[in-house]
PDB file of C-alpha atoms in Angstrom:
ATOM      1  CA  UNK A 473      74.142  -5.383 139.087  1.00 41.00           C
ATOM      2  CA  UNK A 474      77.452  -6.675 137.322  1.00 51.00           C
ATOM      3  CA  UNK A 475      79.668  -7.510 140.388  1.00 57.00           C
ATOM      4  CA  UNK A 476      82.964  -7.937 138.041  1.00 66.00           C
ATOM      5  CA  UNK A 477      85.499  -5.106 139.417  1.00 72.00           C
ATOM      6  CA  UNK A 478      86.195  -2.246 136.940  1.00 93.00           C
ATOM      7  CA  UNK A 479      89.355  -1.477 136.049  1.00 98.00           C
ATOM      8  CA  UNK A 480      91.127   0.522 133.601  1.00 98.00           C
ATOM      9  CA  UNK A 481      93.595  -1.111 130.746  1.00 98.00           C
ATOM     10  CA  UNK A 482      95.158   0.923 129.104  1.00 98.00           C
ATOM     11  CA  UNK A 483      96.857   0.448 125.631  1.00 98.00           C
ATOM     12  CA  UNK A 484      99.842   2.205 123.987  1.00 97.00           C
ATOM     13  CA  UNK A 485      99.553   2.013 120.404  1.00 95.00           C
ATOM     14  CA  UNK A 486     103.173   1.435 118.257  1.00 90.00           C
ATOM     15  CA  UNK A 487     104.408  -2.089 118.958  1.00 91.00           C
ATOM     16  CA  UNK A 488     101.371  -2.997 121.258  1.00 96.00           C
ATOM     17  CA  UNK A 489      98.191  -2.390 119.079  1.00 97.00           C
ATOM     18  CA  UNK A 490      99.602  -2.614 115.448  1.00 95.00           C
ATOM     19  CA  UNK A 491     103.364  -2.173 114.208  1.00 87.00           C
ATOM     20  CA  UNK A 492     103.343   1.173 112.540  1.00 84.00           C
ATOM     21  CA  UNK A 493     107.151   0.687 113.885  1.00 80.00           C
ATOM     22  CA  UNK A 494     108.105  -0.167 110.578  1.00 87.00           C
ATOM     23  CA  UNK A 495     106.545   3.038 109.197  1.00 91.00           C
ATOM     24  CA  UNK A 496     107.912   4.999 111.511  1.00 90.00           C
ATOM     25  CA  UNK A 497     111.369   4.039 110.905  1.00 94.00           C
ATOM     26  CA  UNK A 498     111.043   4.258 106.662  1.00 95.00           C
ATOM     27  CA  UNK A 499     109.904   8.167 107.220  1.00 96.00           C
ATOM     28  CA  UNK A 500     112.691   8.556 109.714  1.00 96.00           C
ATOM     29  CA  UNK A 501     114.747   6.458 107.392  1.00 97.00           C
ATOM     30  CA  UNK A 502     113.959   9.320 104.202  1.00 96.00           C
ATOM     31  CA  UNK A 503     114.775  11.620 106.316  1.00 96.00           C
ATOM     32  CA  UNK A 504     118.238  10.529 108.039  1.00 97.00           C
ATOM     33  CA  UNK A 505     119.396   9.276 104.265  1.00 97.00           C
ATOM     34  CA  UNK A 506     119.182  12.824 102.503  1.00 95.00           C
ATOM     35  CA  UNK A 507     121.160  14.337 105.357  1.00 96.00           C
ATOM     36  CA  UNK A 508     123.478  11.515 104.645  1.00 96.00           C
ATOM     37  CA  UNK A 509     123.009  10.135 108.447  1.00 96.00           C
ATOM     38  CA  UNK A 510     123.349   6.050 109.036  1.00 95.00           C
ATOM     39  CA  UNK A 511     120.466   5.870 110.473  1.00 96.00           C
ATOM     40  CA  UNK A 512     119.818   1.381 111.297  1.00 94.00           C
ATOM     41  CA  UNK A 513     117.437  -0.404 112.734  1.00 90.00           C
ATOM     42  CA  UNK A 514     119.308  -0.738 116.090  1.00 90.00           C
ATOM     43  CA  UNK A 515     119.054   3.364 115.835  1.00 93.00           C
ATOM     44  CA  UNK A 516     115.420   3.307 115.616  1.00 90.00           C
ATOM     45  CA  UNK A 517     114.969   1.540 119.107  1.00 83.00           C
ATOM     46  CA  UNK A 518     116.215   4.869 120.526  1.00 87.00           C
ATOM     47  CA  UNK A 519     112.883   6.679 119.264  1.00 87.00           C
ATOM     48  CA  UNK A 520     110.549   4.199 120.804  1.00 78.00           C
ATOM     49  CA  UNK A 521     108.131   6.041 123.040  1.00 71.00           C
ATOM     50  CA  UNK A 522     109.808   9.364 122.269  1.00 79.00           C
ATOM     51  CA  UNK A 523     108.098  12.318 120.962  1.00 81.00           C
ATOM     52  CA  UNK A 524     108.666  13.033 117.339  1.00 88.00           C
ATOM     53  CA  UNK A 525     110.411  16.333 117.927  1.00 92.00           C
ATOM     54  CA  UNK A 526     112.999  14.390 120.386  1.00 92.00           C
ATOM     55  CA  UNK A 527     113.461  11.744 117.847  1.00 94.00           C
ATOM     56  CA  UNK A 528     114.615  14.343 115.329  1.00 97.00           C
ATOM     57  CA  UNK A 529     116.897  15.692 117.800  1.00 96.00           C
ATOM     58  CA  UNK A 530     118.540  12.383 118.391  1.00 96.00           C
ATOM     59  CA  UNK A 531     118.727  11.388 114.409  1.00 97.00           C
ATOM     60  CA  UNK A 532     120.703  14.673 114.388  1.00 97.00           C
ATOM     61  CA  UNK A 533     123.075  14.281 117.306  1.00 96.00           C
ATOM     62  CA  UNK A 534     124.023  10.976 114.858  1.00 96.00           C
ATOM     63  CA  UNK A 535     125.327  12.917 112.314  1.00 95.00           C
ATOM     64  CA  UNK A 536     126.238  15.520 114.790  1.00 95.00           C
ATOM     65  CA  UNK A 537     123.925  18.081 112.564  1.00 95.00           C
ATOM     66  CA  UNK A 538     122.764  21.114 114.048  1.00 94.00           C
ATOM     67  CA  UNK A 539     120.012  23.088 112.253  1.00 95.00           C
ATOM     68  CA  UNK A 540     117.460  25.767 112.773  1.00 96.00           C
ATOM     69  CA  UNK A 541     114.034  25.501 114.304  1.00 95.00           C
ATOM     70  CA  UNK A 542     112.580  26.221 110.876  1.00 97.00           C
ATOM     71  CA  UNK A 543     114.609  23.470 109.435  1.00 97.00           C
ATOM     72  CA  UNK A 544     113.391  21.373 111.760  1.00 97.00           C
ATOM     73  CA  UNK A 545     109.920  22.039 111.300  1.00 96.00           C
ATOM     74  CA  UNK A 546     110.539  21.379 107.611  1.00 97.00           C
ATOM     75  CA  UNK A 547     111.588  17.835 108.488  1.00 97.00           C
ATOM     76  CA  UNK A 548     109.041  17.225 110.892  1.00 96.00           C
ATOM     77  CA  UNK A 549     106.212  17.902 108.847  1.00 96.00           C
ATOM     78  CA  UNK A 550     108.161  15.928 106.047  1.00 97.00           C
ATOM     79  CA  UNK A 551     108.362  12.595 108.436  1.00 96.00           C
ATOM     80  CA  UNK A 552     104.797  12.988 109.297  1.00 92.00           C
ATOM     81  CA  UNK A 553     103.519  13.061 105.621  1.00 94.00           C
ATOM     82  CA  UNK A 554     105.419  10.824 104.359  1.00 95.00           C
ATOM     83  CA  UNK A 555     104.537   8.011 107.605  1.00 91.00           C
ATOM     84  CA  UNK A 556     100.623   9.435 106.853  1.00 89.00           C
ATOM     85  CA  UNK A 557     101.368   8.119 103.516  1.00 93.00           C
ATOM     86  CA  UNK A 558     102.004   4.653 104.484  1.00 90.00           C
ATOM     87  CA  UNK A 559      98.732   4.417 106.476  1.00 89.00           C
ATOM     88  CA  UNK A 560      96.743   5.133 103.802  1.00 88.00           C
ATOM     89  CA  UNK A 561      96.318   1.345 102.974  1.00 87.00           C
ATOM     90  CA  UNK A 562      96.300   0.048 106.543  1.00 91.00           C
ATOM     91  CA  UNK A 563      93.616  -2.044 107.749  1.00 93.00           C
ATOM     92  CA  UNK A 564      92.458  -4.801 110.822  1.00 94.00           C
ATOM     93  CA  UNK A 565      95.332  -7.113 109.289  1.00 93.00           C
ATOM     94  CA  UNK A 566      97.535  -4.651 110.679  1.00 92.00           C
ATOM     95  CA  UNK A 567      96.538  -5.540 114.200  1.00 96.00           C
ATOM     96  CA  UNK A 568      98.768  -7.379 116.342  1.00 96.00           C
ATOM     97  CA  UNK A 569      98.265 -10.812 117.394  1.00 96.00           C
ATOM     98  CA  UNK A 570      95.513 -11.528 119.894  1.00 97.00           C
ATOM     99  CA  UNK A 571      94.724  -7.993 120.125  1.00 98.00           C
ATOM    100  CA  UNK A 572      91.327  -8.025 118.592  1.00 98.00           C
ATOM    101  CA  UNK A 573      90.535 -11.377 121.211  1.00 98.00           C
ATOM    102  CA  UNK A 574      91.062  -9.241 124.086  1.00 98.00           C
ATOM    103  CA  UNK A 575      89.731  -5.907 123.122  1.00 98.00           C
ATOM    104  CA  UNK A 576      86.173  -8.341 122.834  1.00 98.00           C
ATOM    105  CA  UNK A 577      87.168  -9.861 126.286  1.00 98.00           C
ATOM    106  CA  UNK A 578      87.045  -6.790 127.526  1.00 98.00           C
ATOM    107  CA  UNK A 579      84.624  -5.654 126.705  1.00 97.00           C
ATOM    108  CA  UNK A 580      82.171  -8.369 127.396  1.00 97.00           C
ATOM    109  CA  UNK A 581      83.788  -8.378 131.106  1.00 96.00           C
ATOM    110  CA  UNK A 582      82.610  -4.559 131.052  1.00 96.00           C
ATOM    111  CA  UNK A 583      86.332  -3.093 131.397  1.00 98.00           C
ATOM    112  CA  UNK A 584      87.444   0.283 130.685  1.00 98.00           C
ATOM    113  CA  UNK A 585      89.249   0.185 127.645  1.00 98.00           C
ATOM    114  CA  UNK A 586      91.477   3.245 127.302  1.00 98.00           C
ATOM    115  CA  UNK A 587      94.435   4.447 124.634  1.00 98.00           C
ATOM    116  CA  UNK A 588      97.471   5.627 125.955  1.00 97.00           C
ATOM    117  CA  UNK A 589      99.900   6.564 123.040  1.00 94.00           C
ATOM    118  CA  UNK A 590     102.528   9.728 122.018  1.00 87.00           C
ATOM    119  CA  UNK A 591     100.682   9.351 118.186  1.00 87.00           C
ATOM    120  CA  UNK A 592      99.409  12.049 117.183  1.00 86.00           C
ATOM    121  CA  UNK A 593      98.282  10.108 114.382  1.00 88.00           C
ATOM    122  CA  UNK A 594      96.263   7.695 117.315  1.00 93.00           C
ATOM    123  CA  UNK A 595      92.942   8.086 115.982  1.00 94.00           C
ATOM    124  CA  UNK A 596      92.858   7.770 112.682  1.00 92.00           C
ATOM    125  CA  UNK A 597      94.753   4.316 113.107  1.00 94.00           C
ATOM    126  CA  UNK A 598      92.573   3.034 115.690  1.00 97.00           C
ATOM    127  CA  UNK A 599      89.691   4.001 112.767  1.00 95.00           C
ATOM    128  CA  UNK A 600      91.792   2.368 110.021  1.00 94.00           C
ATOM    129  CA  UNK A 601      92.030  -0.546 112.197  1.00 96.00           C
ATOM    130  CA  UNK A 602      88.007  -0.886 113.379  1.00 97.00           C
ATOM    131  CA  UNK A 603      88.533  -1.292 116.439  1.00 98.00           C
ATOM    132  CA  UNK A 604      88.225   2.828 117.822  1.00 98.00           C
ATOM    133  CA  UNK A 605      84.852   1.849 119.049  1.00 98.00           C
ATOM    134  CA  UNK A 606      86.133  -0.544 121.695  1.00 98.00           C
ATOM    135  CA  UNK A 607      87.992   2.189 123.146  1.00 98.00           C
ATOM    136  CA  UNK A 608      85.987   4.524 126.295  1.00 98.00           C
ATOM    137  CA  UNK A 609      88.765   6.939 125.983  1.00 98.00           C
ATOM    138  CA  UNK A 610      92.131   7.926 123.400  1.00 98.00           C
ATOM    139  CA  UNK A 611      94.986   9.944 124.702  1.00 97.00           C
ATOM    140  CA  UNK A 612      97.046  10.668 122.499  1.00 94.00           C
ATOM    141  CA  UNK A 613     100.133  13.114 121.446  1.00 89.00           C
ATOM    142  CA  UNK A 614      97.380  15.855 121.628  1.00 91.00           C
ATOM    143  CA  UNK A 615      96.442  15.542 125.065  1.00 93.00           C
ATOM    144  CA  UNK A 616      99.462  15.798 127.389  1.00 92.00           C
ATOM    145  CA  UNK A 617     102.891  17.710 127.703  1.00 90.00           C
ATOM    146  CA  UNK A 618     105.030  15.376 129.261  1.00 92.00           C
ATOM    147  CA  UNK A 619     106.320  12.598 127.554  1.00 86.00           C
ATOM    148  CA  UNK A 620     106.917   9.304 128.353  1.00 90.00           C
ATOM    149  CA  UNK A 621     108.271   7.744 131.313  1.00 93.00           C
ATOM    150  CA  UNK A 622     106.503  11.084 132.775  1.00 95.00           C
ATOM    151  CA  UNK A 623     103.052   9.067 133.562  1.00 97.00           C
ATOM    152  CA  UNK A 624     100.714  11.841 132.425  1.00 97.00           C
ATOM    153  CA  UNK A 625      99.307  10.279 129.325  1.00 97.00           C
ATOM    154  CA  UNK A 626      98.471   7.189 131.664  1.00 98.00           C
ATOM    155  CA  UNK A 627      97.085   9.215 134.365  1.00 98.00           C
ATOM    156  CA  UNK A 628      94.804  11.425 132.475  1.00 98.00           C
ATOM    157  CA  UNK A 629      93.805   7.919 130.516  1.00 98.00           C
ATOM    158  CA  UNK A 630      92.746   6.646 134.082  1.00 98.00           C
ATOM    159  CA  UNK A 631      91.320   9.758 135.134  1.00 97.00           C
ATOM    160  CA  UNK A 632      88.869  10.094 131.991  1.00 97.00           C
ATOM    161  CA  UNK A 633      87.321   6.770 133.289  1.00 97.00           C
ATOM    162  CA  UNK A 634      87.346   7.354 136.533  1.00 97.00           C
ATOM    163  CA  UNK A 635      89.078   4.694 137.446  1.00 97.00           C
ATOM    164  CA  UNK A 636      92.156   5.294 140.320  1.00 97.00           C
ATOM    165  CA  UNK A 637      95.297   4.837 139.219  1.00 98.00           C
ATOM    166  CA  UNK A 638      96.224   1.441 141.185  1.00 97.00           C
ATOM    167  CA  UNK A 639      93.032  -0.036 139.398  1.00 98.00           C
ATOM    168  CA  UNK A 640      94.851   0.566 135.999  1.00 98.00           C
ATOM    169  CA  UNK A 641      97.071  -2.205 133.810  1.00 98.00           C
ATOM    170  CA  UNK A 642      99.147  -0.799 130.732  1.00 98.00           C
ATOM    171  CA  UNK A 643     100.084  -2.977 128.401  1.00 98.00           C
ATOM    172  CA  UNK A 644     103.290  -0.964 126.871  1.00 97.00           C
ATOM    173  CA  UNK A 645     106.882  -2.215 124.131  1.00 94.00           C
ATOM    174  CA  UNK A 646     108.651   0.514 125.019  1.00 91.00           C
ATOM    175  CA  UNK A 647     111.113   1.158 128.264  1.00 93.00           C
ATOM    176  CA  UNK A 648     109.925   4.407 128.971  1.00 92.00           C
ATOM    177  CA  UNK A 649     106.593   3.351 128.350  1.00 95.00           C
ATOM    178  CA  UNK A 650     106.770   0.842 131.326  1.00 97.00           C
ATOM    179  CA  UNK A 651     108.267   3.142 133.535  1.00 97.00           C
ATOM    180  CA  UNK A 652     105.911   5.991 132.892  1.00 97.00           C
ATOM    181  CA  UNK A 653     103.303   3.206 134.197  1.00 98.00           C
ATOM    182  CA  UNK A 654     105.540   1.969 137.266  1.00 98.00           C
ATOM    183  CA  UNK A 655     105.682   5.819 138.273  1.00 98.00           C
ATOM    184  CA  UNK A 656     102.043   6.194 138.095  1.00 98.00           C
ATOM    185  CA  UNK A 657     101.885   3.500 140.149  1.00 98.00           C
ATOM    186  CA  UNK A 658      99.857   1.012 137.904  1.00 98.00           C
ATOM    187  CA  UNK A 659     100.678  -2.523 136.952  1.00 98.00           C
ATOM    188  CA  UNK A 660     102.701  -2.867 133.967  1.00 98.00           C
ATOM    189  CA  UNK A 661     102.638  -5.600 131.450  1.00 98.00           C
ATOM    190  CA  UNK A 662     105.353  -5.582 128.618  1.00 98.00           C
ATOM    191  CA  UNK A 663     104.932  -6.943 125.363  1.00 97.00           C
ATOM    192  CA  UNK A 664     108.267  -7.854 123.751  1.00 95.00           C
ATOM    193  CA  UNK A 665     111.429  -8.738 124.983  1.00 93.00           C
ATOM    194  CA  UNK A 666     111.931  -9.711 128.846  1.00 95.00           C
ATOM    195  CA  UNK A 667     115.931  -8.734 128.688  1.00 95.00           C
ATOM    196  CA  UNK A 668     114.845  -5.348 127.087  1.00 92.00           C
ATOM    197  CA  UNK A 669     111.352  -4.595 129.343  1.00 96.00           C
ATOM    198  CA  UNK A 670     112.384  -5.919 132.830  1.00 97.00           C
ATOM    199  CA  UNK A 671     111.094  -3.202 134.567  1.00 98.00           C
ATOM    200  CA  UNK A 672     107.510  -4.564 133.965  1.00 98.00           C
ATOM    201  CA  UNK A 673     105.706  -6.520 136.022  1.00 98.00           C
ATOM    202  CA  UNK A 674     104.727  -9.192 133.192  1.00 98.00           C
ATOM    203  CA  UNK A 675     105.932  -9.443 129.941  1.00 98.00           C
ATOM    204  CA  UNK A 676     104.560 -11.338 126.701  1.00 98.00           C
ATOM    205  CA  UNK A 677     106.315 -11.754 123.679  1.00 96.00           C
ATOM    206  CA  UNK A 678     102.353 -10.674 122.288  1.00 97.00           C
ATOM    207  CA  UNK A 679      98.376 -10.892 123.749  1.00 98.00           C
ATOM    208  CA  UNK A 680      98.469 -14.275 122.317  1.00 97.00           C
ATOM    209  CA  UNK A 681     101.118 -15.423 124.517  1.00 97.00           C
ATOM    210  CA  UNK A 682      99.625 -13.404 127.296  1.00 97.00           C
ATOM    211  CA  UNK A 683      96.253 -15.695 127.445  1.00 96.00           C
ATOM    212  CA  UNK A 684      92.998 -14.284 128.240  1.00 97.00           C
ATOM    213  CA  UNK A 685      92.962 -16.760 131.738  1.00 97.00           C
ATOM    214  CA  UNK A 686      95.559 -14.006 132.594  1.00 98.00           C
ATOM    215  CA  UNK A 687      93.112 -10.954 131.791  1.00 97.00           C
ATOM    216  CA  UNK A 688      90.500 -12.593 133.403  1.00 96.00           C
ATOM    217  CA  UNK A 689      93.269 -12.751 136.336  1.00 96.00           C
ATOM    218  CA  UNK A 690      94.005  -9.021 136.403  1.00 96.00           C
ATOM    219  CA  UNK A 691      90.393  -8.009 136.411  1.00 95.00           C
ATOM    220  CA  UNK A 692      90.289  -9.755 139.509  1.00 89.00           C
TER     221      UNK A 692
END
Protein backbone atom coordinates (compact mmCIF):
# COMPACT_ATOMS: atom_id res chain seq x y z
CA UNK A 1 0.00 0.00 0.00
CA UNK A 2 1.58 3.52 -0.92
CA UNK A 3 0.87 5.54 2.31
CA UNK A 4 1.91 9.03 0.50
CA UNK A 5 -1.46 11.25 0.68
CA UNK A 6 -3.11 11.94 -2.73
CA UNK A 7 -3.74 15.10 -3.72
CA UNK A 8 -4.71 16.92 -6.69
CA UNK A 9 -2.29 19.72 -8.50
CA UNK A 10 -3.61 21.26 -10.77
CA UNK A 11 -1.91 23.26 -13.65
CA UNK A 12 -3.12 26.24 -15.74
CA UNK A 13 -1.44 26.25 -18.93
CA UNK A 14 -0.38 30.06 -20.48
CA UNK A 15 2.41 31.47 -18.33
CA UNK A 16 2.58 28.33 -15.99
CA UNK A 17 3.22 25.30 -18.36
CA UNK A 18 4.78 27.00 -21.51
CA UNK A 19 4.54 30.81 -22.65
CA UNK A 20 2.19 30.70 -25.56
CA UNK A 21 1.72 34.41 -23.97
CA UNK A 22 3.76 35.68 -26.58
CA UNK A 23 1.57 34.02 -29.23
CA UNK A 24 -1.29 35.06 -27.89
CA UNK A 25 -0.50 38.61 -27.88
CA UNK A 26 1.07 38.61 -31.84
CA UNK A 27 -2.59 37.17 -33.01
CA UNK A 28 -4.23 39.71 -30.79
CA UNK A 29 -1.57 42.09 -31.93
CA UNK A 30 -2.78 41.36 -36.06
CA UNK A 31 -5.81 41.85 -35.06
CA UNK A 32 -5.86 45.23 -32.89
CA UNK A 33 -3.28 46.77 -35.74
CA UNK A 34 -5.76 46.45 -38.83
CA UNK A 35 -8.49 48.09 -36.78
CA UNK A 36 -5.86 50.64 -36.15
CA UNK A 37 -6.12 49.97 -32.14
CA UNK A 38 -2.69 50.54 -29.89
CA UNK A 39 -2.85 47.57 -28.64
CA UNK A 40 0.95 47.17 -26.05
CA UNK A 41 2.20 44.81 -24.11
CA UNK A 42 0.95 46.42 -20.84
CA UNK A 43 -2.64 45.91 -22.79
CA UNK A 44 -2.15 42.32 -23.12
CA UNK A 45 -1.94 41.71 -19.24
CA UNK A 46 -5.66 42.61 -19.28
CA UNK A 47 -6.47 39.28 -21.32
CA UNK A 48 -4.63 37.00 -19.00
CA UNK A 49 -6.99 34.30 -17.84
CA UNK A 50 -9.85 35.80 -19.85
CA UNK A 51 -11.83 34.00 -22.34
CA UNK A 52 -11.04 34.80 -25.90
CA UNK A 53 -14.44 36.27 -26.66
CA UNK A 54 -13.93 38.78 -23.51
CA UNK A 55 -10.54 39.62 -24.69
CA UNK A 56 -11.97 40.79 -28.01
CA UNK A 57 -14.42 42.77 -26.23
CA UNK A 58 -11.82 44.58 -24.24
CA UNK A 59 -9.30 45.15 -27.44
CA UNK A 60 -12.46 46.90 -28.74
CA UNK A 61 -13.53 49.05 -25.82
CA UNK A 62 -9.61 50.41 -26.63
CA UNK A 63 -10.45 51.78 -29.69
CA UNK A 64 -13.92 52.31 -28.48
CA UNK A 65 -15.11 50.01 -31.67
CA UNK A 66 -18.36 48.54 -31.63
CA UNK A 67 -19.15 45.81 -34.20
CA UNK A 68 -21.55 43.04 -34.96
CA UNK A 69 -21.61 39.53 -33.61
CA UNK A 70 -20.72 38.31 -37.08
CA UNK A 71 -17.82 40.63 -37.16
CA UNK A 72 -16.76 39.38 -34.23
CA UNK A 73 -16.85 35.92 -35.08
CA UNK A 74 -14.79 36.87 -38.13
CA UNK A 75 -12.04 38.08 -35.81
CA UNK A 76 -12.23 35.40 -33.48
CA UNK A 77 -11.74 32.70 -35.75
CA UNK A 78 -8.98 35.00 -37.38
CA UNK A 79 -6.96 35.24 -33.82
CA UNK A 80 -7.33 31.60 -33.36
CA UNK A 81 -5.77 30.61 -36.78
CA UNK A 82 -3.40 32.75 -36.91
CA UNK A 83 -2.10 31.81 -32.83
CA UNK A 84 -2.71 27.88 -34.28
CA UNK A 85 -0.22 28.97 -36.73
CA UNK A 86 2.47 29.77 -34.38
CA UNK A 87 2.17 26.37 -32.62
CA UNK A 88 2.81 24.56 -35.43
CA UNK A 89 6.63 24.46 -34.63
CA UNK A 90 6.34 24.24 -30.85
CA UNK A 91 8.00 21.62 -29.00
CA UNK A 92 9.34 20.41 -25.11
CA UNK A 93 11.80 23.55 -25.42
CA UNK A 94 8.78 25.46 -25.08
CA UNK A 95 8.24 24.25 -21.56
CA UNK A 96 8.82 26.43 -18.75
CA UNK A 97 11.54 26.08 -16.39
CA UNK A 98 11.43 23.19 -13.94
CA UNK A 99 8.20 22.15 -15.24
CA UNK A 100 9.18 18.89 -16.76
CA UNK A 101 11.22 18.13 -13.03
CA UNK A 102 8.05 18.28 -11.28
CA UNK A 103 5.55 16.80 -13.60
CA UNK A 104 8.22 13.45 -13.01
CA UNK A 105 8.08 14.27 -9.19
CA UNK A 106 4.80 13.84 -9.35
CA UNK A 107 4.34 11.42 -10.67
CA UNK A 108 6.75 9.11 -9.03
CA UNK A 109 5.08 10.43 -5.58
CA UNK A 110 1.75 9.00 -7.27
CA UNK A 111 -0.07 12.58 -7.40
CA UNK A 112 -2.95 13.51 -9.41
CA UNK A 113 -1.78 15.55 -12.05
CA UNK A 114 -4.63 17.59 -13.53
CA UNK A 115 -4.90 20.66 -16.33
CA UNK A 116 -6.80 23.49 -15.48
CA UNK A 117 -6.69 26.07 -18.42
CA UNK A 118 -9.39 28.55 -20.54
CA UNK A 119 -7.29 27.05 -23.95
CA UNK A 120 -9.21 25.68 -26.04
CA UNK A 121 -6.19 24.91 -27.83
CA UNK A 122 -5.02 22.83 -24.25
CA UNK A 123 -4.51 19.61 -25.76
CA UNK A 124 -2.86 19.81 -28.64
CA UNK A 125 -0.08 21.90 -26.73
CA UNK A 126 0.23 19.61 -23.95
CA UNK A 127 0.82 16.91 -27.13
CA UNK A 128 3.23 19.33 -28.85
CA UNK A 129 4.96 19.59 -25.65
CA UNK A 130 5.16 15.52 -24.61
CA UNK A 131 4.23 15.83 -21.64
CA UNK A 132 -0.05 15.13 -22.11
CA UNK A 133 0.66 11.75 -20.74
CA UNK A 134 1.62 12.97 -17.29
CA UNK A 135 -1.63 14.52 -17.02
CA UNK A 136 -4.85 12.12 -15.22
CA UNK A 137 -7.18 14.74 -16.39
CA UNK A 138 -7.33 18.23 -19.00
CA UNK A 139 -9.97 20.83 -18.53
CA UNK A 140 -9.92 23.00 -20.74
CA UNK A 141 -11.99 25.99 -22.58
CA UNK A 142 -14.29 23.05 -23.67
CA UNK A 143 -15.33 21.86 -20.46
CA UNK A 144 -16.80 24.67 -18.32
CA UNK A 145 -18.99 27.92 -18.68
CA UNK A 146 -17.72 30.08 -16.20
CA UNK A 147 -14.62 31.69 -16.54
CA UNK A 148 -12.02 32.45 -14.42
CA UNK A 149 -11.95 33.66 -11.02
CA UNK A 150 -15.41 31.56 -11.16
CA UNK A 151 -13.58 28.21 -9.76
CA UNK A 152 -15.40 25.78 -12.05
CA UNK A 153 -12.58 24.73 -14.28
CA UNK A 154 -10.66 23.93 -10.90
CA UNK A 155 -13.47 22.20 -9.35
CA UNK A 156 -14.49 19.93 -12.09
CA UNK A 157 -10.41 19.33 -12.46
CA UNK A 158 -10.62 18.08 -8.73
CA UNK A 159 -13.74 16.37 -9.13
CA UNK A 160 -12.52 14.15 -12.24
CA UNK A 161 -9.89 12.74 -9.74
CA UNK A 162 -11.75 12.47 -7.04
CA UNK A 163 -9.88 14.30 -5.03
CA UNK A 164 -11.90 17.09 -2.53
CA UNK A 165 -11.33 20.33 -3.20
CA UNK A 166 -9.14 21.33 0.04
CA UNK A 167 -6.77 18.40 -1.11
CA UNK A 168 -6.09 20.44 -4.37
CA UNK A 169 -2.89 23.01 -5.11
CA UNK A 170 -3.10 25.22 -8.40
CA UNK A 171 -0.25 26.48 -9.57
CA UNK A 172 -1.75 29.66 -11.66
CA UNK A 173 0.17 33.53 -13.47
CA UNK A 174 -2.84 35.03 -13.72
CA UNK A 175 -4.99 37.18 -10.93
CA UNK A 176 -8.12 35.72 -11.69
CA UNK A 177 -6.59 32.53 -11.96
CA UNK A 178 -5.55 32.64 -8.21
CA UNK A 179 -8.69 33.80 -7.09
CA UNK A 180 -10.78 31.31 -8.96
CA UNK A 181 -8.54 28.80 -6.73
CA UNK A 182 -8.89 30.87 -3.34
CA UNK A 183 -12.81 30.67 -4.01
CA UNK A 184 -12.74 27.04 -4.49
CA UNK A 185 -11.12 26.90 -1.51
CA UNK A 186 -7.75 25.23 -2.61
CA UNK A 187 -4.23 26.37 -1.97
CA UNK A 188 -2.89 28.64 -4.45
CA UNK A 189 0.63 28.96 -5.60
CA UNK A 190 1.52 31.88 -8.06
CA UNK A 191 4.13 31.81 -10.47
CA UNK A 192 5.30 35.32 -11.41
CA UNK A 193 5.30 38.43 -9.78
CA UNK A 194 4.55 38.69 -5.85
CA UNK A 195 3.35 42.61 -6.22
CA UNK A 196 1.04 41.43 -9.13
CA UNK A 197 -0.24 37.72 -7.55
CA UNK A 198 -0.57 38.57 -3.78
CA UNK A 199 -3.62 36.96 -3.39
CA UNK A 200 -1.80 33.54 -3.53
CA UNK A 201 -0.70 31.71 -0.93
CA UNK A 202 2.98 31.14 -2.43
CA UNK A 203 4.42 32.62 -5.23
CA UNK A 204 7.60 31.64 -7.44
CA UNK A 205 9.06 33.65 -9.94
CA UNK A 206 9.02 29.75 -11.82
CA UNK A 207 9.00 25.69 -10.58
CA UNK A 208 12.64 26.13 -10.47
CA UNK A 209 12.53 28.67 -7.88
CA UNK A 210 9.70 26.82 -6.26
CA UNK A 211 12.04 23.61 -5.32
CA UNK A 212 10.74 20.22 -5.32
CA UNK A 213 11.55 20.07 -1.12
CA UNK A 214 8.46 22.40 -1.37
CA UNK A 215 6.25 19.82 -3.48
CA UNK A 216 7.32 17.21 -1.45
CA UNK A 217 6.00 19.74 1.40
CA UNK A 218 2.52 20.21 -0.05
CA UNK A 219 1.94 16.55 -0.63
CA UNK A 220 2.26 16.32 2.91
Amino acid sequence: MNSVPKKAFIFDLDGVIVDTAKYHYLAWKKIADALQINFTHEHNELLKGVSRIRSLDIILELGNITATAEQKNQWLAQKNADYLSYLVDMDSSELLPGVLQTLQFLKEKNQAIVLGSASKNARPILEKTGIIDFFDAVVDGNDVTNAKPDPEVFLIGAQKVNIIPENAIVFEDAVAGIQAANAAQMISVGIGKAEILNEAHYVFTDFNEMGLAFIEKLIK
